[in-house]
GROMACS .gro file of C-alpha atoms in nm:
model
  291
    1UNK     CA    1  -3.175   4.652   0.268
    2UNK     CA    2  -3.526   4.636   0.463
    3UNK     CA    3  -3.522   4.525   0.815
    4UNK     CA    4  -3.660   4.171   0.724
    5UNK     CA    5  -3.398   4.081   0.487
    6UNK     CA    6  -3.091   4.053   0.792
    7UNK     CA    7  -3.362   3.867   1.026
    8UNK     CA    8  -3.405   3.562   0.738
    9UNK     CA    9  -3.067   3.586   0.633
   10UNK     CA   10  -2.933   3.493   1.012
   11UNK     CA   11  -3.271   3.239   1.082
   12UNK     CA   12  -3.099   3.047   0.733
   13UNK     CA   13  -3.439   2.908   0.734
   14UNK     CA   14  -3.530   2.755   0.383
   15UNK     CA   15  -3.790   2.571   0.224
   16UNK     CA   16  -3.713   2.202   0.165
   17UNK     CA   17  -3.939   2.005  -0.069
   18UNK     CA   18  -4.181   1.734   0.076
   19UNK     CA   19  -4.426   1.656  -0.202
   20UNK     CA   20  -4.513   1.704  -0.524
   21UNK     CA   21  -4.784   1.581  -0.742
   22UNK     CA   22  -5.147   1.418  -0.773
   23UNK     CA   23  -5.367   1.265  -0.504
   24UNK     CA   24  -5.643   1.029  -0.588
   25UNK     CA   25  -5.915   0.856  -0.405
   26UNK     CA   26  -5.955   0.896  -0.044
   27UNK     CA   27  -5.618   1.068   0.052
   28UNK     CA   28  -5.532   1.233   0.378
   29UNK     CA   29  -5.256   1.484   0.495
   30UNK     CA   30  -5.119   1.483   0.814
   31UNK     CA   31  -4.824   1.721   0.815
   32UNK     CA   32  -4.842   1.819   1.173
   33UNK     CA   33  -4.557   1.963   1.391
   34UNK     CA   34  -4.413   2.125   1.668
   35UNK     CA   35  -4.107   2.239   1.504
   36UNK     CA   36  -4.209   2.311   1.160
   37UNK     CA   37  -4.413   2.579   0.933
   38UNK     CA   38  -4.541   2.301   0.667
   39UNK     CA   39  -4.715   2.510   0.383
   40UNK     CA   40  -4.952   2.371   0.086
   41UNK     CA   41  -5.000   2.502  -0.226
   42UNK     CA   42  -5.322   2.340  -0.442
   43UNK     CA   43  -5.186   2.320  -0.774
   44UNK     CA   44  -5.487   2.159  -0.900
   45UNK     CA   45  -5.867   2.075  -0.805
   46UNK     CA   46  -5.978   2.134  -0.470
   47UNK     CA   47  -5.866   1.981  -0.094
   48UNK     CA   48  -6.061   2.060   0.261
   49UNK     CA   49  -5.875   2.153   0.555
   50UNK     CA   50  -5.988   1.982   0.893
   51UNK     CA   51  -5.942   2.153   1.239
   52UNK     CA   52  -6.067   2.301   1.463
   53UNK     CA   53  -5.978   2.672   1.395
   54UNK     CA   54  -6.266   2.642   1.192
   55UNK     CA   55  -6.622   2.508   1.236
   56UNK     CA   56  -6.674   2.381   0.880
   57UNK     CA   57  -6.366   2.195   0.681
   58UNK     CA   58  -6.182   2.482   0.508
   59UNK     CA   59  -6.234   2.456   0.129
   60UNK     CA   60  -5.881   2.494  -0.070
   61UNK     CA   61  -5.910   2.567  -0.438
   62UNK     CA   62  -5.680   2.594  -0.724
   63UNK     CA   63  -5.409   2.860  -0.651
   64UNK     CA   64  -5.506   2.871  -0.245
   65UNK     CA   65  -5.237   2.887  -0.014
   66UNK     CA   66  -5.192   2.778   0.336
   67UNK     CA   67  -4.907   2.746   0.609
   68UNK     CA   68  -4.971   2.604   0.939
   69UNK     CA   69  -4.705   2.680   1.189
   70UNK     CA   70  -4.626   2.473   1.471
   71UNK     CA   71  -4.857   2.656   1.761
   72UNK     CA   72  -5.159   2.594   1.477
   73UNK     CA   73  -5.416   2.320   1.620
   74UNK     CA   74  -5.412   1.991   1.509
   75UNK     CA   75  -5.558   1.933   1.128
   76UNK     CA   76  -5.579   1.722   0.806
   77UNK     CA   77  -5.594   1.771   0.444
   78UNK     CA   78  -5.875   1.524   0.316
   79UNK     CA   79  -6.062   1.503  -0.025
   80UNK     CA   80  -6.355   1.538   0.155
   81UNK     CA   81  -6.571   1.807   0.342
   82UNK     CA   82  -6.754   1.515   0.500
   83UNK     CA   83  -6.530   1.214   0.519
   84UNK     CA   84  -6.208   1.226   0.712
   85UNK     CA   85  -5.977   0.860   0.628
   86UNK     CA   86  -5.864   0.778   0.966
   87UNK     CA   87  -5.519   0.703   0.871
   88UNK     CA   88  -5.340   0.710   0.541
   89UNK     CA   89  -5.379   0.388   0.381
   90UNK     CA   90  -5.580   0.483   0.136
   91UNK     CA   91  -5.357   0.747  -0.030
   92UNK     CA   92  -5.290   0.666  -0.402
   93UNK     CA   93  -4.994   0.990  -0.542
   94UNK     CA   94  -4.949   0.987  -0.846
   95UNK     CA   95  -4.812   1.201  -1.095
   96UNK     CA   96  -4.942   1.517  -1.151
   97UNK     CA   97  -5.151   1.505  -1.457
   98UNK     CA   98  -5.290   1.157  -1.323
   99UNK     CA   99  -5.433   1.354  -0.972
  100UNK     CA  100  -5.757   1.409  -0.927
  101UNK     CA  101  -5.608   1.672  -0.711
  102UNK     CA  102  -5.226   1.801  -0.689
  103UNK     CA  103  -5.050   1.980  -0.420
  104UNK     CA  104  -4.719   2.098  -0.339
  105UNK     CA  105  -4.594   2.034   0.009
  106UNK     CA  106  -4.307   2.143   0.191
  107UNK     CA  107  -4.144   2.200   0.521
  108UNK     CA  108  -3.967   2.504   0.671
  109UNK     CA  109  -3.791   2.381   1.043
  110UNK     CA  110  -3.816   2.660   1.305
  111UNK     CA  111  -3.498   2.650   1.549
  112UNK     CA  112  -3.688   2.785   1.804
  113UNK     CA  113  -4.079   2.760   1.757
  114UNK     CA  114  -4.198   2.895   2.054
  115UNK     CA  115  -4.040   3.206   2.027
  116UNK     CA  116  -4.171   3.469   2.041
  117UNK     CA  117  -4.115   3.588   1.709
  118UNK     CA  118  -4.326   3.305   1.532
  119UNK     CA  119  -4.618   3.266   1.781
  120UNK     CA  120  -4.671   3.641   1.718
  121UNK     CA  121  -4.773   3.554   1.321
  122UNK     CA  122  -5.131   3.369   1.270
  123UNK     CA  123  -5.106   2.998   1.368
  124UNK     CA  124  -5.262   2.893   1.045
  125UNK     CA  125  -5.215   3.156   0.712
  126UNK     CA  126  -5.458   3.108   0.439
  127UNK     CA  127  -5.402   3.297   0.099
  128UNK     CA  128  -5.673   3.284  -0.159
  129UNK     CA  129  -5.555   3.291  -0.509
  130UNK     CA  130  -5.816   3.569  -0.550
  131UNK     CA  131  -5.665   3.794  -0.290
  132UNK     CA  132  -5.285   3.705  -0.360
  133UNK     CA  133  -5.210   4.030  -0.498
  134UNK     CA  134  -4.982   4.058  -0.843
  135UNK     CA  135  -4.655   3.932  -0.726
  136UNK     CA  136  -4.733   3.659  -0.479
  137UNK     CA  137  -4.995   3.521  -0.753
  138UNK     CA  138  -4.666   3.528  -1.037
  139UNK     CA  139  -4.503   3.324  -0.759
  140UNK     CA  140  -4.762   3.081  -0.729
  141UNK     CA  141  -4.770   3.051  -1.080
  142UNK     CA  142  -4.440   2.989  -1.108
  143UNK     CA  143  -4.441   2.719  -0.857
  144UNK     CA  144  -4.748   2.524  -1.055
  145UNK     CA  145  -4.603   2.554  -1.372
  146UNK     CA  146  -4.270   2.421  -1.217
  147UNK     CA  147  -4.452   2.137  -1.070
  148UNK     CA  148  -4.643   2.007  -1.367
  149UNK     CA  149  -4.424   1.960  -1.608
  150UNK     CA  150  -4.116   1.858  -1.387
  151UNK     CA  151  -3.773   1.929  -1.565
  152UNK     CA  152  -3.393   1.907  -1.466
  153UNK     CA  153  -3.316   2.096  -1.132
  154UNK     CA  154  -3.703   2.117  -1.089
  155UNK     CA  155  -3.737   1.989  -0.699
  156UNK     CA  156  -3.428   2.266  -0.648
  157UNK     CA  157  -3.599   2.590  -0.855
  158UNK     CA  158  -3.902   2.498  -0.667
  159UNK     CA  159  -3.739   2.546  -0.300
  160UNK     CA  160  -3.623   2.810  -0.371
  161UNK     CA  161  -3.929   2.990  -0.477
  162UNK     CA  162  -4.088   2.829  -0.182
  163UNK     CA  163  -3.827   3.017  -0.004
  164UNK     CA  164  -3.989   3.339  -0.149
  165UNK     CA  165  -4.328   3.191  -0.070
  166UNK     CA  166  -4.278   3.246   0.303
  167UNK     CA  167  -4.125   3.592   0.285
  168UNK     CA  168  -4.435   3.677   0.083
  169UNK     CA  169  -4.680   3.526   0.323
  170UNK     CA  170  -4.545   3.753   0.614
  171UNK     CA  171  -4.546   4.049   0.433
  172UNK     CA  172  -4.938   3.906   0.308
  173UNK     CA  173  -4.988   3.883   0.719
  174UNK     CA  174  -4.892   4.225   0.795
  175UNK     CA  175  -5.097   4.434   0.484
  176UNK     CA  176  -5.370   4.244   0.591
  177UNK     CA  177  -5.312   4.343   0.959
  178UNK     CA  178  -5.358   3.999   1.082
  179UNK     CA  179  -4.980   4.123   1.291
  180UNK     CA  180  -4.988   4.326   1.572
  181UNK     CA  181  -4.817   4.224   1.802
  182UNK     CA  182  -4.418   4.133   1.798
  183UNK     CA  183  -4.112   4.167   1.577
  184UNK     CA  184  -4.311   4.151   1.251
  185UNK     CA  185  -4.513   4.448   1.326
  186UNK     CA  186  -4.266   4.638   1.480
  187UNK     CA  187  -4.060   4.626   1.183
  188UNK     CA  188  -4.339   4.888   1.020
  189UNK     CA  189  -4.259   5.144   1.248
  190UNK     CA  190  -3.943   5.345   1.069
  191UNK     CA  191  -3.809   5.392   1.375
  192UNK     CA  192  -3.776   5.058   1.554
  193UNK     CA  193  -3.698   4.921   1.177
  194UNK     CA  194  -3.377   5.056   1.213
  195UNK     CA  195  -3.305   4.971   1.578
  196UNK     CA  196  -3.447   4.608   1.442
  197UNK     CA  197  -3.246   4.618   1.152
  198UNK     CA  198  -2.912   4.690   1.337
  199UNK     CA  199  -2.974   4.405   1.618
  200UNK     CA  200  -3.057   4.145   1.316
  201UNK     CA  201  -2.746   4.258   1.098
  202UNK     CA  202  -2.479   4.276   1.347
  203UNK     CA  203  -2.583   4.038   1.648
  204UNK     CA  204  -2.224   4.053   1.785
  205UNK     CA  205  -2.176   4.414   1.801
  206UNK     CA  206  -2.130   4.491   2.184
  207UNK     CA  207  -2.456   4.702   2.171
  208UNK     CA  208  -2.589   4.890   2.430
  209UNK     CA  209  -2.915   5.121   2.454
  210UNK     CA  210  -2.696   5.463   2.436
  211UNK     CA  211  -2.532   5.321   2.123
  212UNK     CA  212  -2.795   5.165   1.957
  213UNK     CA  213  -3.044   5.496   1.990
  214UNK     CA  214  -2.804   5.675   1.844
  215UNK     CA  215  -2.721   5.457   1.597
  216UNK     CA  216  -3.092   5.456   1.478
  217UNK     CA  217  -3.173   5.806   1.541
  218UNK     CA  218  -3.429   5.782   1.832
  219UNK     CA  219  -3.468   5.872   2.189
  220UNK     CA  220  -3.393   5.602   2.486
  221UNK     CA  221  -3.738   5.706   2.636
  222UNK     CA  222  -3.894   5.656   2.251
  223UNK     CA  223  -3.735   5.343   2.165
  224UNK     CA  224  -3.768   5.098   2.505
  225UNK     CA  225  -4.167   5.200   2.545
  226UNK     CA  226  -4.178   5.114   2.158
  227UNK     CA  227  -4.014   4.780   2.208
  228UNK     CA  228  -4.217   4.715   2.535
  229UNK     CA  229  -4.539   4.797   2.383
  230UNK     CA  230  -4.475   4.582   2.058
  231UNK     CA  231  -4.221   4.328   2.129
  232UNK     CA  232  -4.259   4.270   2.496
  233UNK     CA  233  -3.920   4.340   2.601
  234UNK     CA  234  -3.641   4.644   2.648
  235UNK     CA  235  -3.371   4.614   2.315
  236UNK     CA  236  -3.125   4.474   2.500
  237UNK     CA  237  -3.370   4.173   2.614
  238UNK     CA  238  -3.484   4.089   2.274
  239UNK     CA  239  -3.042   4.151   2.137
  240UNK     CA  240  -3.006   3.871   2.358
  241UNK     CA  241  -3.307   3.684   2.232
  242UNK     CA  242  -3.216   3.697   1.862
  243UNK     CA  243  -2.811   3.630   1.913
  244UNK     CA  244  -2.953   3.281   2.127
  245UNK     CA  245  -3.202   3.244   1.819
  246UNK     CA  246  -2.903   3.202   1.627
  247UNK     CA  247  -2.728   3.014   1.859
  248UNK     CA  248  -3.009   2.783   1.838
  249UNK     CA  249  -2.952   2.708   1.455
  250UNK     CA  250  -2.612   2.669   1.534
  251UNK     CA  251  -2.714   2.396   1.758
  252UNK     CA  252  -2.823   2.200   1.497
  253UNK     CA  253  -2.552   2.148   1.300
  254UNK     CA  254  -2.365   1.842   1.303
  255UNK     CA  255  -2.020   1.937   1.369
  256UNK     CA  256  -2.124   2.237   1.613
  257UNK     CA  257  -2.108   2.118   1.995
  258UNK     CA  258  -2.227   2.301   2.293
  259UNK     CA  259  -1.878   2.423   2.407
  260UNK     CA  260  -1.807   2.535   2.060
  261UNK     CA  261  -2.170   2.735   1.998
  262UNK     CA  262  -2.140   2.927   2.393
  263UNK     CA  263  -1.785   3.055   2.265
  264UNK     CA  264  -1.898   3.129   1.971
  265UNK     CA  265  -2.200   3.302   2.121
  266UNK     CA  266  -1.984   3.547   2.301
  267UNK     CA  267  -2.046   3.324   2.682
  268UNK     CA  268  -1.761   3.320   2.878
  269UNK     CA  269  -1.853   2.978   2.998
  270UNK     CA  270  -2.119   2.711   2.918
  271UNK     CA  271  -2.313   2.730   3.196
  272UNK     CA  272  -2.351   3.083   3.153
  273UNK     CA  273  -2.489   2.984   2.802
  274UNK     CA  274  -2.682   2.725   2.903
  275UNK     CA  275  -2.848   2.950   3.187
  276UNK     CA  276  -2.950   3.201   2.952
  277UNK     CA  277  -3.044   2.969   2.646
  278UNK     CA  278  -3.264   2.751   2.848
  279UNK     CA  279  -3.439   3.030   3.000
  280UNK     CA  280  -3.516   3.203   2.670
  281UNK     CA  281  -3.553   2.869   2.479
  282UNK     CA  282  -3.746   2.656   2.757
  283UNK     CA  283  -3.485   2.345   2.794
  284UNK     CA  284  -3.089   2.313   2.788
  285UNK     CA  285  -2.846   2.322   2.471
  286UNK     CA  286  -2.789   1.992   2.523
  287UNK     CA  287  -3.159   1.837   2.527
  288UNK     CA  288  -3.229   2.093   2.260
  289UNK     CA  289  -2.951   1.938   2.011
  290UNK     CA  290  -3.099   1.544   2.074
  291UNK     CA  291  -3.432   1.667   2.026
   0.00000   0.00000   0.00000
């Protein structure tokens, strides 16, 4: 097991299905949000990107690929370089074969966006088809084919590939050393992969630096100027970073209250919980599960 496989596993993040099929006419996008990486795949003709990350609308081909994540700047899909609808009245979907264009959308919620784990990947990811490499372009593929000719248990093979999509877009981020900073480069040093891959895999062990150096093979000295450097913080910071990560997915499920989540958590009390989760996660368990 690699050291990314235990840090998706315990995020339970998956890809959930917004859209898929033609566009016609003047269309518009506007899948903007502070909670969510929203991806789109062109799986036919050609879209434009506006924002502002660039200074001409982004062209998106057949086969192109491209997640925005929730610290990306504010943007639109049109069918136009030059004309931007101002709203989306004019959007005509249709099926797939009828689009002038077709796309597959979907949505990937973040429990904690502004951690520091995603705002250390690119805000926006763009993936040409051309520079997918071999197994990332079979996954596209895949997808397309999926998507045009819809079947039974289509919508549900699809998220689940999509699910793969994302995996394969931060490994894509990292090759391409667009990652240098934070967990996801860290990970490609051997030896903070395994101190990484411990803390991921078994949150709840009752770590502490002795243990977990030797545990990964690594000096104390080695492994806290390694984390510092890269991650920001000593092990133990980011241990208790990752278990309140989880804690924040917890959060959102419906029969999962605050009491229930800080004693799960390994928190003596709830405001001990809520002290540290708010501090790590900007507000309070509480105004985090009604947001």
């Amino acid at each position: 097991m690699d050291a990314l496989t235990p840090l998706i596993n315990g995020l339970n993040l998956h890809a959930k299905l917004v859209y898929s099929g033609g566009v016609c006419g003047r269309w518009l996008m506007d899948h903007n949000s502070e909670t969510s990486v929203w991806f789109h795949l062109v799986s036919k003709g050609r879209g434009f990107v506006h924002s502002p990350s660039w200074p001409d609308p982004l062209t998106l081909d057949t086969g192109d690929l491209i997640l925005f994540l929730p610290h990306a700047a504010r943007h639109f899909l049109s069918y136009s370089a030059e004309d931007l609808p101002a709203d989306e009245c004019d959007n005509r979907m249709t099926a797939w074969q009828d689009g002038e264009a077709g796309f597959v959308c979907g949505e990937i919620r973040l429990a904690a966006p502004k951690s520091l784990l995603w705002q250390a990947l690119p805000a926006e990811i763009v993936i040409r088809q051309t520079e997918a490499g071999t197994i990332l372009t079979r996954l596209l593929e895949l997808v397309i084919s999926e998507t045009s000719t819809p079947r039974f248990g289509s919508d549900s093979v699809v998220e689940r590939l999509c699910d793969s999509l994302f995996v394969l877009a931060i490994r894509h981020c990292i090759e391409q050393d667009l990652v240098r900073k934070g967990v996801f480069a860290a990970m490609q040093d051997k030896r903070l992969a395994k101190a990484l891959g411990l803390i991921h895999e078994q949150p709840w062990q009752a770590w502490t630096l002795n243990t977990l150096c030797a545990q990964a093979g690594v000096s104390k000295s080695v492994l806290s100027e390694k984390f510092a450097a890269l991650i920001g913080h000593s092990p133990i910071e980011y241990l208790t970073i990752w278990r309140l990560q989880i804690a924040a997915h917890w959060l959102l499920e419906p029969n999962m209250t605050v009491e229930r989540v800080a004693e799960r958590s390994g928190y003596e009390s709830v405001p001990a919980f809520s002290k540290a989760f708010k501090r790590h996660i900007g507000v309070a368990p509480g105004t985090f599960r009604r947001v």
